[in-house]
Amino acid sequence: MTFIFNEIQKLTTYHFELLLEADPSQQIVEDYTTRGVVFEVLQAQQLVGIVVLLPTRPETIEIVNIAVHPNFQNQGIGQEIIKFSIQTAKDKQYHTLEIGTGSTSLAQLYLYQKMNFRITGVDRDFFLRHYPEEIIENGLILKDMIRLQQDL
């Protein structure tokens, strides 16, 4: 499979819909997409994924959103997006790549650890503090964010 990663300046409705698959708050998505760098992922000229990278400290950048279109999940696209993110961070001279995900996001936690991210902490009640609506994932109320990082 060949993927094309394009940095985008102006988000379309399709981009927003895909970002909202991974983060249900339009306000939060709008905030970090204006501060970060957004890449769309195309396969055969079709939007299959998206990733947002946000510098957080002088030598640290974070994947604040990573989403694969539901029709293309479980095909290794998430891994390719993470590989691209790692290489992009290295190319820009960052030393640490971070990512956070919900404590109920079991598939994502597996993927990130498979891609050599290590758990560094838990932000207790993050989703209760930052999201007005309750989020249910895998039959559980999402409360905590698991923080992971990879040294580059």
GROMACS .gro file of C-alpha atoms in nm:
model
  152
    1MET     CA    1   0.000   0.000   0.000
    2THR     CA    2   0.123   0.344  -0.090
    3PHE     CA    3   0.020   0.639   0.122
    4ILE     CA    4   0.061   1.007   0.048
    5PHE     CA    5   0.095   1.243   0.345
    6ASN     CA    6   0.004   1.604   0.267
    7GLU     CA    7   0.037   1.892   0.510
    8ILE     CA    8  -0.288   2.086   0.492
    9GLN     CA    9  -0.357   2.446   0.586
   10LYS     CA   10  -0.735   2.455   0.543
   11LEU     CA   11  -0.949   2.177   0.683
   12THR     CA   12  -1.247   2.054   0.484
   13THR     CA   13  -1.567   1.907   0.627
   14TYR     CA   14  -1.423   1.561   0.554
   15HIS     CA   15  -1.111   1.639   0.757
   16PHE     CA   16  -1.320   1.759   1.052
   17GLU     CA   17  -1.547   1.455   1.038
   18LEU     CA   18  -1.244   1.228   1.052
   19LEU     CA   19  -1.083   1.423   1.338
   20LEU     CA   20  -1.411   1.400   1.532
   21GLU     CA   21  -1.395   1.020   1.502
   22ALA     CA   22  -1.100   1.034   1.744
   23ASP     CA   23  -1.204   1.339   1.949
   24PRO     CA   24  -1.575   1.423   1.989
   25SER     CA   25  -1.525   1.790   2.087
   26GLN     CA   26  -1.535   2.022   1.787
   27GLN     CA   27  -1.413   2.311   2.005
   28ILE     CA   28  -1.106   2.119   2.124
   29VAL     CA   29  -1.032   1.994   1.770
   30GLU     CA   30  -1.055   2.348   1.632
   31ASP     CA   31  -0.817   2.470   1.903
   32TYR     CA   32  -0.535   2.224   1.843
   33THR     CA   33  -0.567   2.221   1.464
   34THR     CA   34  -0.500   2.596   1.458
   35ARG     CA   35  -0.188   2.551   1.675
   36GLY     CA   36  -0.055   2.226   1.529
   37VAL     CA   37   0.045   2.081   1.193
   38VAL     CA   38  -0.219   1.870   1.018
   39PHE     CA   39  -0.142   1.596   0.767
   40GLU     CA   40  -0.401   1.415   0.561
   41VAL     CA   41  -0.331   1.057   0.456
   42LEU     CA   42  -0.437   0.957   0.106
   43GLN     CA   43  -0.448   0.616  -0.056
   44ALA     CA   44  -0.543   0.606  -0.425
   45GLN     CA   45  -0.645   0.974  -0.392
   46GLN     CA   46  -0.893   0.887  -0.115
   47LEU     CA   47  -0.878   1.033   0.237
   48VAL     CA   48  -0.810   0.738   0.468
   49GLY     CA   49  -0.653   0.905   0.771
   50ILE     CA   50  -0.538   1.222   0.941
   51VAL     CA   51  -0.288   1.320   1.210
   52VAL     CA   52  -0.222   1.640   1.403
   53LEU     CA   53   0.124   1.709   1.549
   54LEU     CA   54   0.156   1.982   1.812
   55PRO     CA   55   0.485   2.110   1.955
   56THR     CA   56   0.442   2.122   2.334
   57ARG     CA   57   0.794   2.198   2.462
   58PRO     CA   58   1.124   2.291   2.293
   59GLU     CA   59   1.226   1.930   2.222
   60THR     CA   60   0.885   1.762   2.244
   61ILE     CA   61   0.602   1.720   1.996
   62GLU     CA   62   0.272   1.542   2.056
   63ILE     CA   63   0.035   1.347   1.836
   64VAL     CA   64  -0.284   1.518   1.955
   65ASN     CA   65  -0.515   1.346   1.707
   66ILE     CA   66  -0.476   1.039   1.490
   67ALA     CA   67  -0.772   0.895   1.304
   68VAL     CA   68  -0.828   0.633   1.038
   69HIS     CA   69  -1.155   0.631   0.844
   70PRO     CA   70  -1.377   0.350   0.979
   71ASN     CA   71  -1.386   0.179   0.636
   72PHE     CA   72  -1.006   0.148   0.641
   73GLN     CA   73  -0.936   0.046   1.000
   74ASN     CA   74  -0.745  -0.271   1.089
   75GLN     CA   75  -0.536  -0.250   0.773
   76GLY     CA   76  -0.213  -0.113   0.920
   77ILE     CA   77  -0.283   0.249   0.833
   78GLY     CA   78  -0.257   0.361   1.196
   79GLN     CA   79   0.091   0.208   1.214
   80GLU     CA   80   0.194   0.390   0.897
   81ILE     CA   81   0.067   0.720   1.038
   82ILE     CA   82   0.267   0.665   1.356
   83LYS     CA   83   0.581   0.576   1.156
   84PHE     CA   84   0.533   0.896   0.954
   85SER     CA   85   0.486   1.097   1.275
   86ILE     CA   86   0.803   0.951   1.428
   87GLN     CA   87   1.006   1.031   1.116
   88THR     CA   88   0.860   1.381   1.091
   89ALA     CA   89   0.947   1.449   1.456
   90LYS     CA   90   1.302   1.323   1.401
   91ASP     CA   91   1.340   1.532   1.084
   92LYS     CA   92   1.237   1.842   1.279
   93GLN     CA   93   1.496   1.763   1.551
   94TYR     CA   94   1.251   1.673   1.828
   95HIS     CA   95   1.380   1.435   2.094
   96THR     CA   96   1.047   1.316   2.238
   97LEU     CA   97   0.716   1.219   2.078
   98GLU     CA   98   0.414   1.204   2.307
   99ILE     CA   99   0.060   1.076   2.269
  100GLY     CA  100  -0.237   1.051   2.501
  101THR     CA  101  -0.538   0.824   2.479
  102GLY     CA  102  -0.833   0.718   2.685
  103SER     CA  103  -0.795   0.451   2.950
  104THR     CA  104  -1.078   0.262   2.776
  105SER     CA  105  -0.910   0.285   2.432
  106LEU     CA  106  -0.777  -0.069   2.443
  107ALA     CA  107  -0.687  -0.109   2.073
  108GLN     CA  108  -0.506   0.226   2.070
  109LEU     CA  109  -0.311   0.143   2.387
  110TYR     CA  110  -0.203  -0.185   2.228
  111LEU     CA  111  -0.098  -0.012   1.904
  112TYR     CA  112   0.100   0.264   2.073
  113GLN     CA  113   0.291   0.020   2.293
  114LYS     CA  114   0.351  -0.204   1.990
  115MET     CA  115   0.504   0.104   1.824
  116ASN     CA  116   0.746   0.146   2.119
  117PHE     CA  117   0.563   0.412   2.317
  118ARG     CA  118   0.592   0.374   2.695
  119ILE     CA  119   0.331   0.475   2.950
  120THR     CA  120   0.450   0.778   3.147
  121GLY     CA  121   0.145   0.869   3.349
  122VAL     CA  122  -0.228   0.892   3.402
  123ASP     CA  123  -0.420   1.219   3.393
  124ARG     CA  124  -0.705   1.124   3.627
  125ASP     CA  125  -1.053   1.250   3.531
  126PHE     CA  126  -0.914   1.430   3.222
  127PHE     CA  127  -1.220   1.352   3.011
  128LEU     CA  128  -1.462   1.443   3.290
  129ARG     CA  129  -1.291   1.784   3.328
  130HIS     CA  130  -1.253   1.870   2.959
  131TYR     CA  131  -1.559   1.723   2.788
  132PRO     CA  132  -1.913   1.835   2.873
  133GLU     CA  133  -2.074   1.511   2.754
  134GLU     CA  134  -2.002   1.171   2.899
  135ILE     CA  135  -1.797   0.953   2.662
  136ILE     CA  136  -1.873   0.580   2.654
  137GLU     CA  137  -1.609   0.357   2.496
  138ASN     CA  138  -1.600  -0.022   2.500
  139GLY     CA  139  -1.899  -0.013   2.735
  140LEU     CA  140  -1.717   0.197   2.996
  141ILE     CA  141  -1.735   0.563   3.095
  142LEU     CA  142  -1.413   0.727   2.979
  143LYS     CA  143  -1.253   0.919   3.266
  144ASP     CA  144  -0.873   0.904   3.254
  145MET     CA  145  -0.613   0.984   2.989
  146ILE     CA  146  -0.313   0.754   2.960
  147ARG     CA  147   0.000   0.948   2.863
  148LEU     CA  148   0.269   0.772   2.657
  149GLN     CA  149   0.596   0.885   2.504
  150GLN     CA  150   0.879   0.767   2.287
  151ASP     CA  151   1.236   0.894   2.299
  152LEU     CA  152   1.356   0.959   1.945
   0.00000   0.00000   0.00000
